[in-house]
Coordinates of C-alpha atoms and ligand atoms in Angstrom, one line a residue:
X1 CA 0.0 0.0 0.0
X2 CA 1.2 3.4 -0.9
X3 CA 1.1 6.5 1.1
X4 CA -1.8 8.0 -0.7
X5 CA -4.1 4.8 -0.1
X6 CA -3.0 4.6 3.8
X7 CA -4.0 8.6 3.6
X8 CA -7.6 8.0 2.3
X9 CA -7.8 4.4 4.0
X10 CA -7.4 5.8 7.3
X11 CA -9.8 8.6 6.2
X12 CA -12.6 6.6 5.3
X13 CA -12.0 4.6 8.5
X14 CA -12.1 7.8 10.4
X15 CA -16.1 9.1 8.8
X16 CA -17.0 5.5 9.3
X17 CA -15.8 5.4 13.5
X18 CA -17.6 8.6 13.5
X19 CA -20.8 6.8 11.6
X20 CA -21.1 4.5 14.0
X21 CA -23.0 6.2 16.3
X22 CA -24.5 3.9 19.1
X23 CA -26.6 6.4 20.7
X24 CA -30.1 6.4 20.6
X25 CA -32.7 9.4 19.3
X26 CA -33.3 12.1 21.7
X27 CA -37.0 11.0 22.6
X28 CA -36.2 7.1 22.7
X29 CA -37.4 5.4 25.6
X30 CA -36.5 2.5 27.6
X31 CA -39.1 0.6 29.9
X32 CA -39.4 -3.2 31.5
X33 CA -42.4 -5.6 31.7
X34 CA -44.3 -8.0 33.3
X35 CA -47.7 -9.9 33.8
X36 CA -50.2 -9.8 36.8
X37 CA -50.7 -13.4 36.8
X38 CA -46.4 -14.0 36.5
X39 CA -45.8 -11.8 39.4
X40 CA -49.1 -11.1 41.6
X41 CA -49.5 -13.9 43.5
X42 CA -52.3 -13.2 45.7
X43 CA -54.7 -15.1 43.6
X44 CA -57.4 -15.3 46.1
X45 CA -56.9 -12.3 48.4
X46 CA -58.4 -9.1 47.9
X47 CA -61.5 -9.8 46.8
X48 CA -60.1 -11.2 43.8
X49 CA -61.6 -14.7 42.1
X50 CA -60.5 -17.3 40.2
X51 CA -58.9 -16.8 36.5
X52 CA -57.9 -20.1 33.8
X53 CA -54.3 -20.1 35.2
X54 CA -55.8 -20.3 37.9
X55 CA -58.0 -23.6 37.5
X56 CA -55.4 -24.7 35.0
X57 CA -52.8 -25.2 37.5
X58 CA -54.5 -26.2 40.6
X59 CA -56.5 -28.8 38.3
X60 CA -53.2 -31.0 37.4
X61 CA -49.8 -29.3 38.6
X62 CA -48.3 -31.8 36.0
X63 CA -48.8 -29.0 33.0
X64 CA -46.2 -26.9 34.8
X65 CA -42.5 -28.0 34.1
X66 CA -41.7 -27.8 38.3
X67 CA -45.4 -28.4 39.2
X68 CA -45.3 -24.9 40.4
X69 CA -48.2 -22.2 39.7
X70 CA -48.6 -18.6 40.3
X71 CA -50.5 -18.2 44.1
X72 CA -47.4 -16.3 45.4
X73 CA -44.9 -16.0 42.5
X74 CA -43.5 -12.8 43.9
X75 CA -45.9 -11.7 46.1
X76 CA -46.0 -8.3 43.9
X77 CA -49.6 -7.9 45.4
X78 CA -48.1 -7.0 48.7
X79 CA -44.5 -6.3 47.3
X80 CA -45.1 -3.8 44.6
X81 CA -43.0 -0.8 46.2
X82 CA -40.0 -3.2 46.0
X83 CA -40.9 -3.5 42.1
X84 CA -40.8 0.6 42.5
X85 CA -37.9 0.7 43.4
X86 CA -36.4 -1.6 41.1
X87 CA -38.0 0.4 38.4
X88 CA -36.4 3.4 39.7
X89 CA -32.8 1.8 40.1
X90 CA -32.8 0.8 36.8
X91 CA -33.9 4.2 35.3
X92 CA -36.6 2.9 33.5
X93 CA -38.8 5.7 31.5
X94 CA -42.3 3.3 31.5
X95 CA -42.8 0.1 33.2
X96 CA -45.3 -2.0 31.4
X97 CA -47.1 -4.3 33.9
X98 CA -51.1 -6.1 33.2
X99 CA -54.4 -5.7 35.2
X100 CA -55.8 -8.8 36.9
X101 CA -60.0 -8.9 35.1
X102 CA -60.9 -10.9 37.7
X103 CA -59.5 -8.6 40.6
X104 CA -61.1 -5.8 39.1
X105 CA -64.8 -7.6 37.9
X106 CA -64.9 -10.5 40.2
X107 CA -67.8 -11.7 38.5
X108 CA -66.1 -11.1 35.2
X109 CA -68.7 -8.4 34.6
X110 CA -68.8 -4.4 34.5
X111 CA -71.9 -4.5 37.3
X112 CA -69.4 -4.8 40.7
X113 CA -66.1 -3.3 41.0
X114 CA -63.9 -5.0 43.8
X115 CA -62.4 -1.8 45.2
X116 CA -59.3 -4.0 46.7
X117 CA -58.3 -4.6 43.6
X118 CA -59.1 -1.2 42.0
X119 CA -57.2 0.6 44.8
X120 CA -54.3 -2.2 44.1
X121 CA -53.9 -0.8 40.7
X122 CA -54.4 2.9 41.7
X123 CA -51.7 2.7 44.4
X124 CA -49.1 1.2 41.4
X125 CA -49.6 3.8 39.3
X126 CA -49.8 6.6 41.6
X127 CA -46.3 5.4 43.1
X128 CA -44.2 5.1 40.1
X129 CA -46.0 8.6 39.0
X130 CA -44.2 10.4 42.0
X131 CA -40.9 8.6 40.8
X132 CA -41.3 9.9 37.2
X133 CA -41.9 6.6 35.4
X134 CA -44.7 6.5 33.1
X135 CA -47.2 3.1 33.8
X136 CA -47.9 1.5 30.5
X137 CA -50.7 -0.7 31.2
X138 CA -52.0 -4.1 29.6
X139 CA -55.9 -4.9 29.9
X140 CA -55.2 -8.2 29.4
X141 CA -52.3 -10.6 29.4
X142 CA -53.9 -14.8 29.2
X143 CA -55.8 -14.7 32.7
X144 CA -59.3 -14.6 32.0
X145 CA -62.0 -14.8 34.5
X146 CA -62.4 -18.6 35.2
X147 CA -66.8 -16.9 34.9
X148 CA -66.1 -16.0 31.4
X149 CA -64.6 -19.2 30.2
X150 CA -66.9 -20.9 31.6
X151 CA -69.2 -19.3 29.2
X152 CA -66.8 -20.2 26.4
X153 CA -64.3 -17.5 26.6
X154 CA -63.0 -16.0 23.4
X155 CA -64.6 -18.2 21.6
X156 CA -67.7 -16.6 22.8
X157 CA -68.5 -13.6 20.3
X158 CA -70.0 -12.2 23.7
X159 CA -67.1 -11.5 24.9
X160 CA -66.6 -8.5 22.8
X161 CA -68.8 -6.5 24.8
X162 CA -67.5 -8.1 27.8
X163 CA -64.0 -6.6 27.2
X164 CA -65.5 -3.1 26.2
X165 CA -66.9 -3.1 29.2
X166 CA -64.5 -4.2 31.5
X167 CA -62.2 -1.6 28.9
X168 CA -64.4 1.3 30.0
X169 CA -64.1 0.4 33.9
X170 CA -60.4 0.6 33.8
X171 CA -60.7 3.8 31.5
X172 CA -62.9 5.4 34.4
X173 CA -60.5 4.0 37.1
X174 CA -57.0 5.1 35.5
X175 CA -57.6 7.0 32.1
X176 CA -56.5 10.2 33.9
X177 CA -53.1 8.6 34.7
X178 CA -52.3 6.5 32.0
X179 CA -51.4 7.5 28.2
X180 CA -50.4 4.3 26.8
X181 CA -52.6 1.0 27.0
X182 CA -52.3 -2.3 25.1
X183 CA -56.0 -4.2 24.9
X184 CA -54.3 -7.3 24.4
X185 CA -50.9 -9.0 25.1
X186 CA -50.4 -11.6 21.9
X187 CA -53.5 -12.5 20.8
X188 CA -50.9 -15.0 18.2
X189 CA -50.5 -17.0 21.6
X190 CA -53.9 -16.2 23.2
X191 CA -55.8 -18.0 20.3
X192 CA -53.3 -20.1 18.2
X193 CA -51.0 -21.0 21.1
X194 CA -54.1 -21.7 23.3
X195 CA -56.5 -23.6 20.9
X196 CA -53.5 -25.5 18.6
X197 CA -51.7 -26.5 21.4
X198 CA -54.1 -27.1 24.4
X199 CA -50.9 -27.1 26.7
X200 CA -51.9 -23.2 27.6
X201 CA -54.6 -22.4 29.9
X202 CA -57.6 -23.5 29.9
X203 CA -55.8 -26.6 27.9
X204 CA -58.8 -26.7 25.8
X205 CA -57.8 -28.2 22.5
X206 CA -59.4 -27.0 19.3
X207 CA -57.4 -26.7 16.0
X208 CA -58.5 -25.7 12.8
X209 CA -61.8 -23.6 14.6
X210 CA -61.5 -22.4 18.2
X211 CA -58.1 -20.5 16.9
X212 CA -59.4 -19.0 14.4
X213 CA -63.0 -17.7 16.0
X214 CA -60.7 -16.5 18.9
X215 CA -58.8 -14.4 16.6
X216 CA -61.9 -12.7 14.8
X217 CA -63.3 -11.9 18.3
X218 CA -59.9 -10.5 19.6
X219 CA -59.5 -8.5 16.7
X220 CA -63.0 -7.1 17.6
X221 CA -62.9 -6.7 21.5
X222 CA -59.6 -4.8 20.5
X223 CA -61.4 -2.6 17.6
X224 CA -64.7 -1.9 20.5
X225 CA -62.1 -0.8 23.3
X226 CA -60.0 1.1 21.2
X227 CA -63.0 3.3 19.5
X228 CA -64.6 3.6 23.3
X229 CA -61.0 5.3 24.3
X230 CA -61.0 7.2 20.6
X231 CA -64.6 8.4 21.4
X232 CA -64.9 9.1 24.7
X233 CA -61.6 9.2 26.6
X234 CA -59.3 11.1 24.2
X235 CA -60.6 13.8 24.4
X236 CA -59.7 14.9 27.8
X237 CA -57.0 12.2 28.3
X238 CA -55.5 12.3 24.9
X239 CA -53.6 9.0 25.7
X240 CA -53.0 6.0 22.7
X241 CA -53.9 3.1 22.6
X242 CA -52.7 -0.1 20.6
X243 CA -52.2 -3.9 21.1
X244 CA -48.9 -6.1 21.5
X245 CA -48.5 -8.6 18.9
X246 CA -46.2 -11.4 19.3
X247 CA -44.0 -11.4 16.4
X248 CA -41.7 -14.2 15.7
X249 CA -39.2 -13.8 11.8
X250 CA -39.7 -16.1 9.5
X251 CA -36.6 -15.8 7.0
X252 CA -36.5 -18.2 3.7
X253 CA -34.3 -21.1 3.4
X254 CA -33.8 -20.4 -0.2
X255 CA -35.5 -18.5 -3.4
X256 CA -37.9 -20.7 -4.0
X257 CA -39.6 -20.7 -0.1
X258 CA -39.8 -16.8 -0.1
X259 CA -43.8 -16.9 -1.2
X260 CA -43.9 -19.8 1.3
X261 CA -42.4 -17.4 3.8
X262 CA -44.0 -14.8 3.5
X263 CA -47.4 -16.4 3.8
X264 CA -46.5 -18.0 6.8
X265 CA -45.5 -14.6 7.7
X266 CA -48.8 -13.1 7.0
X267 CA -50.2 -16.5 8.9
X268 CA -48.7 -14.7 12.3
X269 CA -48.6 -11.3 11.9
X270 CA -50.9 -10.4 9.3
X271 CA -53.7 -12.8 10.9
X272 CA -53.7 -10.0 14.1
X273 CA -52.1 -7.2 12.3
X274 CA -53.9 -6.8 8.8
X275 CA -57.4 -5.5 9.6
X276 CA -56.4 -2.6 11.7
X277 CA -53.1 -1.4 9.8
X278 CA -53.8 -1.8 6.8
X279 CA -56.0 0.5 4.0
X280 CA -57.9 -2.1 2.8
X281 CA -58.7 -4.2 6.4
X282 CA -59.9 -7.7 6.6
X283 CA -58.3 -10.2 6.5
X284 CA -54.8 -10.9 4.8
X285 CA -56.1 -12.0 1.2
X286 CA -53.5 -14.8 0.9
X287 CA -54.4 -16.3 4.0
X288 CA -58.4 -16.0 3.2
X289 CA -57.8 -17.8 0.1
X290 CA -55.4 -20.2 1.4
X291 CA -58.2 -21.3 4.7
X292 CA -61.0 -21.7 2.2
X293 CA -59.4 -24.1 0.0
X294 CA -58.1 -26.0 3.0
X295 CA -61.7 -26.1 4.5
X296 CA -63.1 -27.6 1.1
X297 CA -60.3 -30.1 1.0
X298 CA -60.9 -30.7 4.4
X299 CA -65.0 -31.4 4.4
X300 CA -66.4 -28.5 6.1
X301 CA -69.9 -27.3 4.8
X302 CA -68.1 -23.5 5.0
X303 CA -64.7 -21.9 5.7
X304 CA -63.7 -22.9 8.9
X305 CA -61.8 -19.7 9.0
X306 CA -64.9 -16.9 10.0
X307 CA -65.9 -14.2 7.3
X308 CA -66.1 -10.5 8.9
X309 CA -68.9 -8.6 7.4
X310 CA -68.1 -5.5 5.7
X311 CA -69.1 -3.4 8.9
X312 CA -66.9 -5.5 10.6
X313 CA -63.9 -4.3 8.7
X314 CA -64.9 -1.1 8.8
X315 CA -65.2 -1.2 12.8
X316 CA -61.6 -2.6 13.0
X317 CA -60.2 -1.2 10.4
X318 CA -57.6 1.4 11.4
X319 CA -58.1 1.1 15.5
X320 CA -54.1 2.1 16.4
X321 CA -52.3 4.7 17.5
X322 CA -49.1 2.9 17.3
X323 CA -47.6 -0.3 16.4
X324 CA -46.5 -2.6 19.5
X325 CA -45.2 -6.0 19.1
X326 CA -42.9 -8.6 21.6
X327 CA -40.1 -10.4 19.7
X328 CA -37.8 -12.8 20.6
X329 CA -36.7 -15.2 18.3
X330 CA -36.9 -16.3 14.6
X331 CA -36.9 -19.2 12.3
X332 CA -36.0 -20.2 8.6
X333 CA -38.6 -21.8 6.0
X334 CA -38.6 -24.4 3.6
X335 CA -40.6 -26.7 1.7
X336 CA -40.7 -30.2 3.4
X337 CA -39.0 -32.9 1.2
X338 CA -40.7 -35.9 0.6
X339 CA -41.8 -38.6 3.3
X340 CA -40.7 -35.2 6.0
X341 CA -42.7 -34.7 8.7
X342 CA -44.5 -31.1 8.0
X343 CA -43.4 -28.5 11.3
X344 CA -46.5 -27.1 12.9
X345 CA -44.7 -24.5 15.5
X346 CA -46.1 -21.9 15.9
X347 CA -49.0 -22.7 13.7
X348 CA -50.6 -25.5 14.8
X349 CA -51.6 -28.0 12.4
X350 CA -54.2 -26.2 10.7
X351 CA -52.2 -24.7 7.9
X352 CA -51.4 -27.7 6.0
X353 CA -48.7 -25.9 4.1
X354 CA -46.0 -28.7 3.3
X355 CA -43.7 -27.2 5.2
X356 CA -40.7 -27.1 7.4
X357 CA -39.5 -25.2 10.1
X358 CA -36.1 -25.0 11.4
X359 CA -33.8 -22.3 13.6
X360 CA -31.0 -20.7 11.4
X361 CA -27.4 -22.5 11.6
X362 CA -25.4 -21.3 14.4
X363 CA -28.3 -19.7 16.2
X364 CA -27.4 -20.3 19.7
X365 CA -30.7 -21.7 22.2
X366 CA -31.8 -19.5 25.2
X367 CA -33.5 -21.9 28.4
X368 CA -37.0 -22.1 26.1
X369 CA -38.1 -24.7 24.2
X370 CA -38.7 -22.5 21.7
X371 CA -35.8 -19.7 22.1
X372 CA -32.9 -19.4 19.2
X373 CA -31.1 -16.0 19.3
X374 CA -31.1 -14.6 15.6
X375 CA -30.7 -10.9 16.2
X376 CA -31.2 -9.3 13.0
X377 CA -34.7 -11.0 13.0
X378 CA -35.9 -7.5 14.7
X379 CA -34.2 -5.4 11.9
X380 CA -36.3 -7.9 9.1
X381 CA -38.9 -7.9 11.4
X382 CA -39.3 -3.8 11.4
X383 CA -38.7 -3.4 7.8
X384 CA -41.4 -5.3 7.1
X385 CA -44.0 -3.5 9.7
X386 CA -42.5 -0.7 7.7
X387 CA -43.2 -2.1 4.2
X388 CA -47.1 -3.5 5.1
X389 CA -48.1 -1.1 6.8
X390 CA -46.9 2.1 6.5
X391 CA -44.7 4.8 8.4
X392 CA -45.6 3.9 12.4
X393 CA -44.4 4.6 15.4
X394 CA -43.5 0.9 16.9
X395 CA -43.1 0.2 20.2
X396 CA -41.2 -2.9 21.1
X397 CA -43.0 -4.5 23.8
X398 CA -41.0 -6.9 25.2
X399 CA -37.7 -8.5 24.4
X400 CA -35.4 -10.6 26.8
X401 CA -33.2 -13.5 27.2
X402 CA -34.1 -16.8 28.9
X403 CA -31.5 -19.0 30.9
X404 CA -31.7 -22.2 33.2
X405 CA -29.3 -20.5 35.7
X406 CA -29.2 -16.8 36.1
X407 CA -26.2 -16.3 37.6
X408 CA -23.9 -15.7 35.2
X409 CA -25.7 -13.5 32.8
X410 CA -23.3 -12.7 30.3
X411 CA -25.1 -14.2 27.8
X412 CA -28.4 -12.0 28.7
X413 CA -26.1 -8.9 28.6
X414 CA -24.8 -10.2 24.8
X415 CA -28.6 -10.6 24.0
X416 CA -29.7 -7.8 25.0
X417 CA -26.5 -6.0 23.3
X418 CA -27.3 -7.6 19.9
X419 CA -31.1 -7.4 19.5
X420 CA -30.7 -3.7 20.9
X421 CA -27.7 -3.1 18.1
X422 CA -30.3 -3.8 15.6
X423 CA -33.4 -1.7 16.5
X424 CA -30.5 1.3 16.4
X425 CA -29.9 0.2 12.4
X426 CA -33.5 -0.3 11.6
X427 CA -33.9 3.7 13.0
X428 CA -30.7 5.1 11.6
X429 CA -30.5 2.8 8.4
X430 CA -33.9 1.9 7.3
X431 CA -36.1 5.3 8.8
X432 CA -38.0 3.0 10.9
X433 CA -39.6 5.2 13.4
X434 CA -39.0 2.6 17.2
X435 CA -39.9 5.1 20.0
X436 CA -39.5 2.3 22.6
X437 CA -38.1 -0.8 24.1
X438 CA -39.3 -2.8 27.0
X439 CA -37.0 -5.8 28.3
X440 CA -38.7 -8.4 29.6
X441 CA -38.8 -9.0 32.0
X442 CA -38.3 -7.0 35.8
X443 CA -37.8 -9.8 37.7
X444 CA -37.7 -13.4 37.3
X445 CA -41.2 -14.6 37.6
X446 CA -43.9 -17.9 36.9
X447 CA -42.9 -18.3 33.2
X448 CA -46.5 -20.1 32.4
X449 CA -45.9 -24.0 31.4
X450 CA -41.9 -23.8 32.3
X451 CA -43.0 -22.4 35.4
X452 CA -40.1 -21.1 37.9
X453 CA -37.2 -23.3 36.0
X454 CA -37.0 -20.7 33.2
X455 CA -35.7 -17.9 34.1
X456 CA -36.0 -13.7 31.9
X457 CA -35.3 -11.7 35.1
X458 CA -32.8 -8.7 34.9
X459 CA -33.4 -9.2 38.8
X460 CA -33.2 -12.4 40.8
X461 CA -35.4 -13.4 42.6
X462 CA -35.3 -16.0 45.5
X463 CA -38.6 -17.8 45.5
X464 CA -37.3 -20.0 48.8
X465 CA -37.5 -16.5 50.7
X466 CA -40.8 -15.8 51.9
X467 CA -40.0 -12.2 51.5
X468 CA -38.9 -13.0 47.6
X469 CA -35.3 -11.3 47.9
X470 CA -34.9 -9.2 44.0
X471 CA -31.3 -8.9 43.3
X472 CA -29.9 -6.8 40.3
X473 CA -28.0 -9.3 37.7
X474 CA -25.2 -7.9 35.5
X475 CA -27.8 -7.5 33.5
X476 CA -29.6 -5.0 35.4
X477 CA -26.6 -3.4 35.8
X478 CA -25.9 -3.3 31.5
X479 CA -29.7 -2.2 30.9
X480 CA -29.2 0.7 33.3
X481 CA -26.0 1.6 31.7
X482 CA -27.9 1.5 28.2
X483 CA -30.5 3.7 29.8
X484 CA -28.2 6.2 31.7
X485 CA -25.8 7.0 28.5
X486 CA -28.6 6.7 26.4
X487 CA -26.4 4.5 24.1
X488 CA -24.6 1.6 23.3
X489 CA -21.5 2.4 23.9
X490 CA -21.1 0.8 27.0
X491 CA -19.3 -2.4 28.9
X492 CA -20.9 -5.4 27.9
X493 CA -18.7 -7.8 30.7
X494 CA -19.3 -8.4 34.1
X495 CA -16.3 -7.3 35.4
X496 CA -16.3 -3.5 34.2
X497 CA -20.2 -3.3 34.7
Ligands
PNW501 C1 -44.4 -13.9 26.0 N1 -43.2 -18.2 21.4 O1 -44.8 -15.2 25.7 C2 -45.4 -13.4 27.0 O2 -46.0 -12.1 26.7 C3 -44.8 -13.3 28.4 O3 -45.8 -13.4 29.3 C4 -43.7 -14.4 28.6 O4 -43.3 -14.6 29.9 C5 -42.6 -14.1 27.6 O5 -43.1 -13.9 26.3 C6 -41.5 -15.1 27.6 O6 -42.0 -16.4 27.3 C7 -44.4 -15.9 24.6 O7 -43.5 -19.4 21.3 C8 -44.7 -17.2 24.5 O8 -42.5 -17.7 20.4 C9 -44.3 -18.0 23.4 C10 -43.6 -17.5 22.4 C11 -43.2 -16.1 22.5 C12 -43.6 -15.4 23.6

């Protein structure tokens, strides 16, 4: 190499250093999650009644990986100033936690208000207000009043009214205090993950109908809640509201599976995500098309995917204010190859697509069954938000790490690193407008089937101490690095944390 090309060599080196810029926007914000049933306990003090985790567990403790269940789990009922002041340590801008229906409507319905439970809530909010962080609250997050299901739950078109009404009870209680809400936490895994599966609560197994009736009635409990705020709230409140979709990537193996790809793609997020982003509504078409053939070849007199009418599209059509989705993980597509067994994660088997699904090569596996860390499956995932619908502001929802042992962390802190590294390019590379990321979660908690084994706390937490002990993991100690500089240019080991 000559002198002239070390000359320009080092100068292009030099506008590139300076290029990569790891801050974030001015405006950015950084929260934490978690879930009343995951963290409450208390699940019959307080006036509050039974929910399907609730029945679920007690029922047969065998569908919980440790046999464990959530009637303590870390006693936030009685503990929430501790989760205050974790908040606070950490620096957090928003902490995103869910409503208990059942400790608000112990009957399930909107005609008696447990004020135990509605002071619970007040209390929470009112205490991380004096401390500066924002509550972000979820209506709902998979613990429906045990009442409710009894009456057939979200298969029930009922319960659209019941979740606008229970909506306007908690718009009443806290609508002067709060200015983000998400109706529903991952309606993907509320009705696909619930009804395909039966191994969430209330283990009622249903495919090829209950998940897709679920969906349809989601989509409109969201729409009827979201126009009650729009309506009648806003205007003195002026505070958005959206839903958190569970979002996983779904990259192509090769050329020839990108249309397969893309419409199992459109099978996830487009199923919860096309009638209220975008112009047209409805239903995704490709999907439409694809269930009515499949209920023909299958027998059924109609589609055993539900129609919507054309006021129905219209009611749901455009209910957002923002786009807010949980990620964690991705996977890679192909066509099966002959004699293969077809993959149904996370689809069930109702698709019937001929297909495979597989993690990526080299993609390492967090404590989950179903956890491989791909991190630019956020940037893809973005750009394609982007694409569909149109110039949002997204809100990440929840993203975290899950690990057997939590004591050394490092690889939650290289997680966390990564999947935050990409957001950063998807704003400053591809214009995609993220205004926030939540890590979930707070503190380790009851992680649903895998129970206390499984472990997405950036604080420990000692479930053998009846006073449930939280202690910050490197982790905590990264994230509220992140937070402070505002950037990611920060320690990432242990040691220097
Ligand atoms: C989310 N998947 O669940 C929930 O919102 C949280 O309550 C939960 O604790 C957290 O993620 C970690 O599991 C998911 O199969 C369940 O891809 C399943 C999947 C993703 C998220």
């Amino acid at each position: 190499m000559d002198w002239i090309q070390a000359v320009v060599l080092s100068a292009v080196l030099a506008v590139s250093w300076a290029a990569e810029d790891l801050s974030f926007p001015p405006g950015f914000r950084f929260g934490a999650a978690t879930a009343a049933y995951q963290v409450e306990g208390a699940w019959n003090e307080g006036g509050r009644t039974e929910c399907t985790w609730d029945k679920f567990v007690h029922e047969d403790p065998r569908r919980v990986a440790d046999q464990s269940n959530g009637d303590v789990a870390c006693n936030s009922y009685h503990l929430w100033k501790k989760d205050i002041e974790i908040a606070e340590e950490l620096g957090l801008h928003f902490y995103r936690f869910s409503i208990s229906w059942s400790r608000i409507l112990p009957t399930g319905f909107s005609n008696q208000i447990n004020e135990e439970g509605a002071n619970y809530y007040s209390n929470l909010i009112d205490g991380l207000l004096e401390k500066g962080i924002e509550p972000l609250v979820t209506m709902y997050h998979w613990d429906l009043p045990q009442s409710l299901q009894d009456l057939g739950g979200w298969t029930n078109p009922l319960i659209v009214d019941w979740f606008e009404d229970y909506a306007r009870v908690l718009y009443n209680l806290y609508g002067d205090r709060i200015k983000h809400w998400l109706t529903l936490n991952e309606p993907l895994i509320m009705c696909d993950g619930v009804y395909n599966t039966g191994v969430f609560a209330p283990g009622l197994f249903s495919p090829e109908v209950g998940a897709y009736y679920c969906n349809k009635y989601a989509l409109l409990a969201h729409a009827k809640a979201w126009r009650l705020y729009d309506e009648e709230f806003k205007p003195k409140y002026h505070g958005k509201v959206s839903l958190a979709n569970q979002l996983v990537w779904f990259d192509p193996k090769t050329k020839e599976d990108e249309a397969l790809a893309e419409l199992v793609i459109e099978n996830c997020a487009g199923r919860y995500s096309h009638a209220i982003y975008s112009k047209e509504g409805g239903w995704p078409p490709s999907i439409e098309k694809h269930m009515q053939e499949l209920s023909k070849k299958r027998g059924y007199p109609r589609s055993m995917f539900p129609s919507f009418t054309q006021e129905e599209i219209e009611l749901i059509r455009g209910t957002h204010d923002y786009y807010a989705f949980n990620h964690y993980t991705s996977r890679i597509v192909r066509y099966a190859e002959e004699g293969e067994e077809f993959s149904t994660w996370p689809l069930g088997d109702a698709v019937d697509l001929n297909l495979k699904i597989e993690k990526g090569e080299g993609w390492a596996q967090g404590a989950s069954s179903w956890f491989f860390v791909n991190p630019p499956g956020i940037r893809n995932q973005l750009i394609w938000l982007k694409q569909k619908y149109g110039d949002l502001e997204f809100m990440i929802t929840e993203n975290g790490f899950a690990t057997f042992d939590g004591r050394d962390d490092q690889d939650r802190i290289q997680y966390y690193r990564d999947y935050l590294e990409q957001v950063l390019l998807a704003i400053k590379e591809d214009g995609v407008n993220v205004t926030a990321y939540t890590a979930w979660t707070l503190i380790d908690n009851f992680e649903w089937m895998d129970g206390y084994n499984v472990k997405f706390g950036l604080y420990e937490v000692d479930f053998n101490d009846p006073e449930r002990k939280r202690t910050p993991r490197a982790s905590a100690h990264y994230y509220a690095s992140v937070i402070k500089s505002h950037s990611l240019d920060v320690p990432t080991t242990r040691n220097e944390l």
